[in-house]
């Protein structure tokens, strides 16, 4: 299937080639493309936020579908947050910044509890519940592996064995080393997944460039 030389294809190919110039060292073209990508992404995000604000807040408010008491607080807090960019009056935005950080911290803590700790705790006990009902030895082995991995990984982050002047138990040290092994395996799997994704994107871009040059050669012949 031959690629058509549309403006989108040409822009994508030229941008990809300019990104690849980083292989010869940091240069103006590479930095220019990075600035273009960051600027385009920021502009798109700002435009999307503006359209959403207009369609879901300002326009319904002017039409009376949303009470003004609901519209004003976020607009005022947003305006105060924008004042942080002006050094002379930046303290006026501290209240909005404090509210933003507080809500963000609360969301992060609740996300860690509801999305990681509690599900991990429930998942650690699920194989034992299945073993109690089915009597499958592989389920028991899976449960023990999950329990040992979770417990030793938590112990691996304990600072007790790293403090000087305190009595350190050899068992604690070995449990920490065992937990670090689980952490290393988990990080290796995550790195392998990221590397695979990067290679997939690289192959896709190289294939696009190959189709681009094939379309140019086909057009010249």
PDB file of C-alpha atoms in Angstrom:
ATOM      1  CA  UNK A   1       0.000   0.000   0.000  1.00  0.00           C
ATOM      2  CA  UNK A   2       1.603   3.243  -1.201  1.00  0.00           C
ATOM      3  CA  UNK A   3       1.590   6.255   1.076  1.00  0.00           C
ATOM      4  CA  UNK A   4       0.085   9.442  -0.366  1.00  0.00           C
ATOM      5  CA  UNK A   5       2.211  12.565   0.027  1.00  0.00           C
ATOM      6  CA  UNK A   6      -0.328  14.585   1.961  1.00  0.00           C
ATOM      7  CA  UNK A   7       0.765  17.626   4.022  1.00  0.00           C
ATOM      8  CA  UNK A   8       0.270  15.626   7.231  1.00  0.00           C
ATOM      9  CA  UNK A   9       2.585  12.848   6.018  1.00  0.00           C
ATOM     10  CA  UNK A  10       5.247  15.333   4.903  1.00  0.00           C
ATOM     11  CA  UNK A  11       5.159  17.252   8.200  1.00  0.00           C
ATOM     12  CA  UNK A  12       5.357  13.999  10.208  1.00  0.00           C
ATOM     13  CA  UNK A  13       8.310  12.735   8.148  1.00  0.00           C
ATOM     14  CA  UNK A  14      10.249  16.008   8.355  1.00  0.00           C
ATOM     15  CA  UNK A  15       9.618  16.277  12.116  1.00  0.00           C
ATOM     16  CA  UNK A  16      10.809  12.699  12.618  1.00  0.00           C
ATOM     17  CA  UNK A  17      13.992  13.363  10.626  1.00  0.00           C
ATOM     18  CA  UNK A  18      14.688  16.501  12.651  1.00  0.00           C
ATOM     19  CA  UNK A  19      14.251  14.503  15.883  1.00  0.00           C
ATOM     20  CA  UNK A  20      16.742  11.935  14.582  1.00  0.00           C
ATOM     21  CA  UNK A  21      19.361  14.680  14.156  1.00  0.00           C
ATOM     22  CA  UNK A  22      19.970  14.295  17.899  1.00  0.00           C
ATOM     23  CA  UNK A  23      21.986  11.184  16.977  1.00  0.00           C
ATOM     24  CA  UNK A  24      24.686  13.602  15.754  1.00  0.00           C
ATOM     25  CA  UNK A  25      24.542  15.648  18.941  1.00  0.00           C
ATOM     26  CA  UNK A  26      22.392  18.361  20.485  1.00  0.00           C
ATOM     27  CA  UNK A  27      21.617  20.948  17.814  1.00  0.00           C
ATOM     28  CA  UNK A  28      19.292  23.803  16.943  1.00  0.00           C
ATOM     29  CA  UNK A  29      16.954  21.711  14.788  1.00  0.00           C
ATOM     30  CA  UNK A  30      16.363  19.158  17.560  1.00  0.00           C
ATOM     31  CA  UNK A  31      15.673  21.873  20.139  1.00  0.00           C
ATOM     32  CA  UNK A  32      13.354  23.650  17.709  1.00  0.00           C
ATOM     33  CA  UNK A  33      11.283  20.493  17.167  1.00  0.00           C
ATOM     34  CA  UNK A  34      11.088  19.909  20.928  1.00  0.00           C
ATOM     35  CA  UNK A  35       9.868  23.473  21.422  1.00  0.00           C
ATOM     36  CA  UNK A  36       7.343  22.943  18.627  1.00  0.00           C
ATOM     37  CA  UNK A  37       6.022  19.747  20.214  1.00  0.00           C
ATOM     38  CA  UNK A  38       5.798  21.257  23.704  1.00  0.00           C
ATOM     39  CA  UNK A  39       4.210  24.449  22.393  1.00  0.00           C
ATOM     40  CA  UNK A  40       1.689  22.568  20.272  1.00  0.00           C
ATOM     41  CA  UNK A  41       0.748  20.319  23.184  1.00  0.00           C
ATOM     42  CA  UNK A  42       0.390  23.286  25.540  1.00  0.00           C
ATOM     43  CA  UNK A  43      -1.678  25.226  23.025  1.00  0.00           C
ATOM     44  CA  UNK A  44      -3.935  22.252  22.378  1.00  0.00           C
ATOM     45  CA  UNK A  45      -4.442  21.679  26.108  1.00  0.00           C
ATOM     46  CA  UNK A  46      -5.204  25.370  26.679  1.00  0.00           C
ATOM     47  CA  UNK A  47      -7.666  25.454  23.789  1.00  0.00           C
ATOM     48  CA  UNK A  48      -9.375  22.278  25.012  1.00  0.00           C
ATOM     49  CA  UNK A  49      -9.656  23.690  28.535  1.00  0.00           C
ATOM     50  CA  UNK A  50     -11.030  26.972  27.192  1.00  0.00           C
ATOM     51  CA  UNK A  51     -13.643  25.228  25.049  1.00  0.00           C
ATOM     52  CA  UNK A  52     -14.676  23.013  27.972  1.00  0.00           C
ATOM     53  CA  UNK A  53     -14.917  26.039  30.284  1.00  0.00           C
ATOM     54  CA  UNK A  54     -17.046  27.925  27.787  1.00  0.00           C
ATOM     55  CA  UNK A  55     -19.384  25.059  26.880  1.00  0.00           C
ATOM     56  CA  UNK A  56     -19.864  23.569  30.348  1.00  0.00           C
ATOM     57  CA  UNK A  57     -19.550  26.584  32.668  1.00  0.00           C
ATOM     58  CA  UNK A  58     -19.763  30.060  31.144  1.00  0.00           C
ATOM     59  CA  UNK A  59     -22.431  29.440  28.503  1.00  0.00           C
ATOM     60  CA  UNK A  60     -24.748  27.427  30.817  1.00  0.00           C
ATOM     61  CA  UNK A  61     -24.243  30.112  33.472  1.00  0.00           C
ATOM     62  CA  UNK A  62     -25.285  32.894  31.116  1.00  0.00           C
ATOM     63  CA  UNK A  63     -28.321  30.856  30.092  1.00  0.00           C
ATOM     64  CA  UNK A  64     -29.291  30.323  33.727  1.00  0.00           C
ATOM     65  CA  UNK A  65     -28.773  26.556  33.714  1.00  0.00           C
ATOM     66  CA  UNK A  66     -25.982  26.714  36.328  1.00  0.00           C
ATOM     67  CA  UNK A  67     -26.287  28.966  39.419  1.00  0.00           C
ATOM     68  CA  UNK A  68     -23.722  31.758  39.666  1.00  0.00           C
ATOM     69  CA  UNK A  69     -22.757  30.498  43.134  1.00  0.00           C
ATOM     70  CA  UNK A  70     -21.323  27.368  41.528  1.00  0.00           C
ATOM     71  CA  UNK A  71     -19.520  29.196  38.718  1.00  0.00           C
ATOM     72  CA  UNK A  72     -17.846  31.964  40.727  1.00  0.00           C
ATOM     73  CA  UNK A  73     -15.671  29.932  43.192  1.00  0.00           C
ATOM     74  CA  UNK A  74     -13.621  28.065  40.549  1.00  0.00           C
ATOM     75  CA  UNK A  75     -13.273  31.216  38.444  1.00  0.00           C
ATOM     76  CA  UNK A  76     -12.050  33.253  41.437  1.00  0.00           C
ATOM     77  CA  UNK A  77      -9.623  30.532  42.535  1.00  0.00           C
ATOM     78  CA  UNK A  78      -8.347  30.200  38.972  1.00  0.00           C
ATOM     79  CA  UNK A  79      -7.809  33.953  38.715  1.00  0.00           C
ATOM     80  CA  UNK A  80      -5.942  33.965  42.047  1.00  0.00           C
ATOM     81  CA  UNK A  81      -3.788  31.088  40.818  1.00  0.00           C
ATOM     82  CA  UNK A  82      -2.844  33.079  37.719  1.00  0.00           C
ATOM     83  CA  UNK A  83      -1.567  35.860  40.000  1.00  0.00           C
ATOM     84  CA  UNK A  84       1.296  33.568  41.052  1.00  0.00           C
ATOM     85  CA  UNK A  85       2.978  34.538  37.779  1.00  0.00           C
ATOM     86  CA  UNK A  86       3.300  38.174  38.893  1.00  0.00           C
ATOM     87  CA  UNK A  87       5.987  38.435  41.630  1.00  0.00           C
ATOM     88  CA  UNK A  88       4.679  41.661  43.183  1.00  0.00           C
ATOM     89  CA  UNK A  89       1.214  40.234  43.907  1.00  0.00           C
ATOM     90  CA  UNK A  90       1.992  36.512  43.926  1.00  0.00           C
ATOM     91  CA  UNK A  91       1.077  36.118  47.661  1.00  0.00           C
ATOM     92  CA  UNK A  92      -2.567  36.664  46.663  1.00  0.00           C
ATOM     93  CA  UNK A  93      -2.512  33.291  44.963  1.00  0.00           C
ATOM     94  CA  UNK A  94      -1.274  31.377  48.025  1.00  0.00           C
ATOM     95  CA  UNK A  95      -4.799  30.474  49.118  1.00  0.00           C
ATOM     96  CA  UNK A  96      -5.650  28.935  45.752  1.00  0.00           C
ATOM     97  CA  UNK A  97      -2.289  27.161  45.650  1.00  0.00           C
ATOM     98  CA  UNK A  98      -2.784  25.790  49.172  1.00  0.00           C
ATOM     99  CA  UNK A  99      -6.248  24.502  48.263  1.00  0.00           C
ATOM    100  CA  UNK A 100      -4.874  22.925  45.092  1.00  0.00           C
ATOM    101  CA  UNK A 101      -2.022  21.193  46.942  1.00  0.00           C
ATOM    102  CA  UNK A 102      -4.326  20.033  49.735  1.00  0.00           C
ATOM    103  CA  UNK A 103      -6.851  18.536  47.345  1.00  0.00           C
ATOM    104  CA  UNK A 104      -4.028  16.970  45.334  1.00  0.00           C
ATOM    105  CA  UNK A 105      -2.507  15.399  48.439  1.00  0.00           C
ATOM    106  CA  UNK A 106      -5.898  14.075  49.529  1.00  0.00           C
ATOM    107  CA  UNK A 107      -6.523  12.573  46.096  1.00  0.00           C
ATOM    108  CA  UNK A 108      -3.044  11.005  46.074  1.00  0.00           C
ATOM    109  CA  UNK A 109      -3.502   9.467  49.529  1.00  0.00           C
ATOM    110  CA  UNK A 110      -6.976   8.133  48.744  1.00  0.00           C
ATOM    111  CA  UNK A 111      -5.710   6.833  45.400  1.00  0.00           C
ATOM    112  CA  UNK A 112      -2.847   5.019  47.108  1.00  0.00           C
ATOM    113  CA  UNK A 113      -5.238   3.463  49.625  1.00  0.00           C
ATOM    114  CA  UNK A 114      -8.086   2.567  47.289  1.00  0.00           C
ATOM    115  CA  UNK A 115      -6.006   1.836  44.206  1.00  0.00           C
ATOM    116  CA  UNK A 116      -2.930   0.097  45.626  1.00  0.00           C
ATOM    117  CA  UNK A 117      -2.820  -0.835  49.309  1.00  0.00           C
ATOM    118  CA  UNK A 118      -6.358  -2.167  49.801  1.00  0.00           C
ATOM    119  CA  UNK A 119      -6.494  -4.055  46.455  1.00  0.00           C
ATOM    120  CA  UNK A 120      -3.023  -5.505  47.136  1.00  0.00           C
ATOM    121  CA  UNK A 121      -4.149  -6.647  50.580  1.00  0.00           C
ATOM    122  CA  UNK A 122      -7.274  -8.269  49.151  1.00  0.00           C
ATOM    123  CA  UNK A 123      -5.269  -9.864  46.319  1.00  0.00           C
ATOM    124  CA  UNK A 124      -2.826 -11.341  48.841  1.00  0.00           C
ATOM    125  CA  UNK A 125      -5.653 -13.170  50.603  1.00  0.00           C
ATOM    126  CA  UNK A 126      -7.613 -14.270  47.511  1.00  0.00           C
ATOM    127  CA  UNK A 127      -5.454 -17.354  46.703  1.00  0.00           C
ATOM    128  CA  UNK A 128      -5.829 -18.634  50.280  1.00  0.00           C
ATOM    129  CA  UNK A 129      -9.620 -18.264  50.035  1.00  0.00           C
ATOM    130  CA  UNK A 130      -9.576 -20.203  46.752  1.00  0.00           C
ATOM    131  CA  UNK A 131      -7.380 -22.882  48.303  1.00  0.00           C
ATOM    132  CA  UNK A 132      -9.814 -23.262  51.191  1.00  0.00           C
ATOM    133  CA  UNK A 133     -12.673 -23.870  48.757  1.00  0.00           C
ATOM    134  CA  UNK A 134     -10.881 -25.922  46.060  1.00  0.00           C
ATOM    135  CA  UNK A 135      -7.924 -27.499  47.860  1.00  0.00           C
ATOM    136  CA  UNK A 136      -5.669 -26.798  44.852  1.00  0.00           C
ATOM    137  CA  UNK A 137      -1.997 -26.898  45.875  1.00  0.00           C
ATOM    138  CA  UNK A 138      -0.946 -24.536  43.069  1.00  0.00           C
ATOM    139  CA  UNK A 139      -3.331 -21.925  44.430  1.00  0.00           C
ATOM    140  CA  UNK A 140      -1.720 -22.257  47.859  1.00  0.00           C
ATOM    141  CA  UNK A 141       1.740 -21.883  46.299  1.00  0.00           C
ATOM    142  CA  UNK A 142       0.598 -18.780  44.444  1.00  0.00           C
ATOM    143  CA  UNK A 143      -0.817 -17.323  47.643  1.00  0.00           C
ATOM    144  CA  UNK A 144       2.408 -17.977  49.564  1.00  0.00           C
ATOM    145  CA  UNK A 145       4.449 -16.368  46.792  1.00  0.00           C
ATOM    146  CA  UNK A 146       2.210 -13.279  46.757  1.00  0.00           C
ATOM    147  CA  UNK A 147       2.252 -13.058  50.566  1.00  0.00           C
ATOM    148  CA  UNK A 148       6.040 -13.437  50.813  1.00  0.00           C
ATOM    149  CA  UNK A 149       6.643 -10.991  47.969  1.00  0.00           C
ATOM    150  CA  UNK A 150       4.333  -8.345  49.404  1.00  0.00           C
ATOM    151  CA  UNK A 151       5.635  -8.700  52.978  1.00  0.00           C
ATOM    152  CA  UNK A 152       9.334  -8.695  52.089  1.00  0.00           C
ATOM    153  CA  UNK A 153       8.890  -5.790  49.691  1.00  0.00           C
ATOM    154  CA  UNK A 154       7.361  -3.716  52.488  1.00  0.00           C
ATOM    155  CA  UNK A 155      10.191  -4.775  54.816  1.00  0.00           C
ATOM    156  CA  UNK A 156      12.735  -3.750  52.158  1.00  0.00           C
ATOM    157  CA  UNK A 157      11.758  -0.115  52.690  1.00  0.00           C
ATOM    158  CA  UNK A 158      12.155  -0.304  56.474  1.00  0.00           C
ATOM    159  CA  UNK A 159      14.934   2.041  57.669  1.00  0.00           C
ATOM    160  CA  UNK A 160      15.574   0.017  60.841  1.00  0.00           C
ATOM    161  CA  UNK A 161      18.410  -2.071  59.390  1.00  0.00           C
ATOM    162  CA  UNK A 162      20.082   1.032  57.983  1.00  0.00           C
ATOM    163  CA  UNK A 163      20.344   2.930  61.287  1.00  0.00           C
ATOM    164  CA  UNK A 164      23.704   2.827  63.001  1.00  0.00           C
ATOM    165  CA  UNK A 165      23.969   2.214  66.728  1.00  0.00           C
ATOM    166  CA  UNK A 166      20.977  -0.113  66.881  1.00  0.00           C
ATOM    167  CA  UNK A 167      20.883  -3.867  67.110  1.00  0.00           C
ATOM    168  CA  UNK A 168      20.246  -5.345  63.702  1.00  0.00           C
ATOM    169  CA  UNK A 169      18.844  -8.845  63.377  1.00  0.00           C
ATOM    170  CA  UNK A 170      20.304 -10.966  60.540  1.00  0.00           C
ATOM    171  CA  UNK A 171      16.813 -12.223  59.682  1.00  0.00           C
ATOM    172  CA  UNK A 172      15.683  -8.647  59.033  1.00  0.00           C
ATOM    173  CA  UNK A 173      18.644  -8.065  56.733  1.00  0.00           C
ATOM    174  CA  UNK A 174      17.904 -11.202  54.735  1.00  0.00           C
ATOM    175  CA  UNK A 175      14.230 -10.296  54.476  1.00  0.00           C
ATOM    176  CA  UNK A 176      15.186  -6.853  53.199  1.00  0.00           C
ATOM    177  CA  UNK A 177      17.516  -8.368  50.608  1.00  0.00           C
ATOM    178  CA  UNK A 178      14.771 -10.754  49.529  1.00  0.00           C
ATOM    179  CA  UNK A 179      12.332  -7.848  49.239  1.00  0.00           C
ATOM    180  CA  UNK A 180      14.831  -5.835  47.186  1.00  0.00           C
ATOM    181  CA  UNK A 181      15.054  -8.799  44.809  1.00  0.00           C
ATOM    182  CA  UNK A 182      11.285  -8.570  44.253  1.00  0.00           C
ATOM    183  CA  UNK A 183      11.591  -4.822  43.720  1.00  0.00           C
ATOM    184  CA  UNK A 184      14.391  -5.325  41.180  1.00  0.00           C
ATOM    185  CA  UNK A 185      12.320  -7.893  39.274  1.00  0.00           C
ATOM    186  CA  UNK A 186       9.300  -5.566  39.241  1.00  0.00           C
ATOM    187  CA  UNK A 187      11.395  -2.635  38.003  1.00  0.00           C
ATOM    188  CA  UNK A 188      13.021  -4.849  35.369  1.00  0.00           C
ATOM    189  CA  UNK A 189       9.591  -5.906  34.079  1.00  0.00           C
ATOM    190  CA  UNK A 190       8.442  -2.273  33.986  1.00  0.00           C
ATOM    191  CA  UNK A 191      11.641  -1.245  32.175  1.00  0.00           C
ATOM    192  CA  UNK A 192      11.218  -4.069  29.682  1.00  0.00           C
ATOM    193  CA  UNK A 193       7.661  -2.923  28.992  1.00  0.00           C
ATOM    194  CA  UNK A 194       8.793   0.682  28.487  1.00  0.00           C
ATOM    195  CA  UNK A 195      11.642  -0.450  26.222  1.00  0.00           C
ATOM    196  CA  UNK A 196       9.277  -2.607  24.175  1.00  0.00           C
ATOM    197  CA  UNK A 197       6.880   0.331  23.770  1.00  0.00           C
ATOM    198  CA  UNK A 198       9.742   2.619  22.720  1.00  0.00           C
ATOM    199  CA  UNK A 199      11.003   0.076  20.177  1.00  0.00           C
ATOM    200  CA  UNK A 200       7.479  -0.327  18.814  1.00  0.00           C
ATOM    201  CA  UNK A 201       7.170   3.433  18.318  1.00  0.00           C
ATOM    202  CA  UNK A 202      10.642   3.578  16.742  1.00  0.00           C
ATOM    203  CA  UNK A 203       9.812   0.792  14.286  1.00  0.00           C
ATOM    204  CA  UNK A 204       6.537   2.519  13.416  1.00  0.00           C
ATOM    205  CA  UNK A 205       8.322   5.805  12.686  1.00  0.00           C
ATOM    206  CA  UNK A 206      11.031   4.087  10.634  1.00  0.00           C
ATOM    207  CA  UNK A 207       8.352   2.265   8.660  1.00  0.00           C
ATOM    208  CA  UNK A 208       6.565   5.574   8.060  1.00  0.00           C
ATOM    209  CA  UNK A 209       9.810   7.121   6.824  1.00  0.00           C
ATOM    210  CA  UNK A 210      10.390   4.136   4.536  1.00  0.00           C
ATOM    211  CA  UNK A 211       6.903   4.574   3.053  1.00  0.00           C
ATOM    212  CA  UNK A 212       7.525   8.318   2.720  1.00  0.00           C
ATOM    213  CA  UNK A 213      10.747   7.871   0.740  1.00  0.00           C
ATOM    214  CA  UNK A 214       9.152   5.092  -1.302  1.00  0.00           C
ATOM    215  CA  UNK A 215       6.329   7.469  -2.222  1.00  0.00           C
ATOM    216  CA  UNK A 216       8.850  10.142  -3.259  1.00  0.00           C
ATOM    217  CA  UNK A 217      10.842   7.683  -5.384  1.00  0.00           C
ATOM    218  CA  UNK A 218       7.626   6.355  -6.911  1.00  0.00           C
ATOM    219  CA  UNK A 219       6.552   9.885  -7.786  1.00  0.00           C
ATOM    220  CA  UNK A 220       9.870  10.690  -9.458  1.00  0.00           C
ATOM    221  CA  UNK A 221       9.957   7.540 -11.560  1.00  0.00           C
TER     222      UNK A 221
END
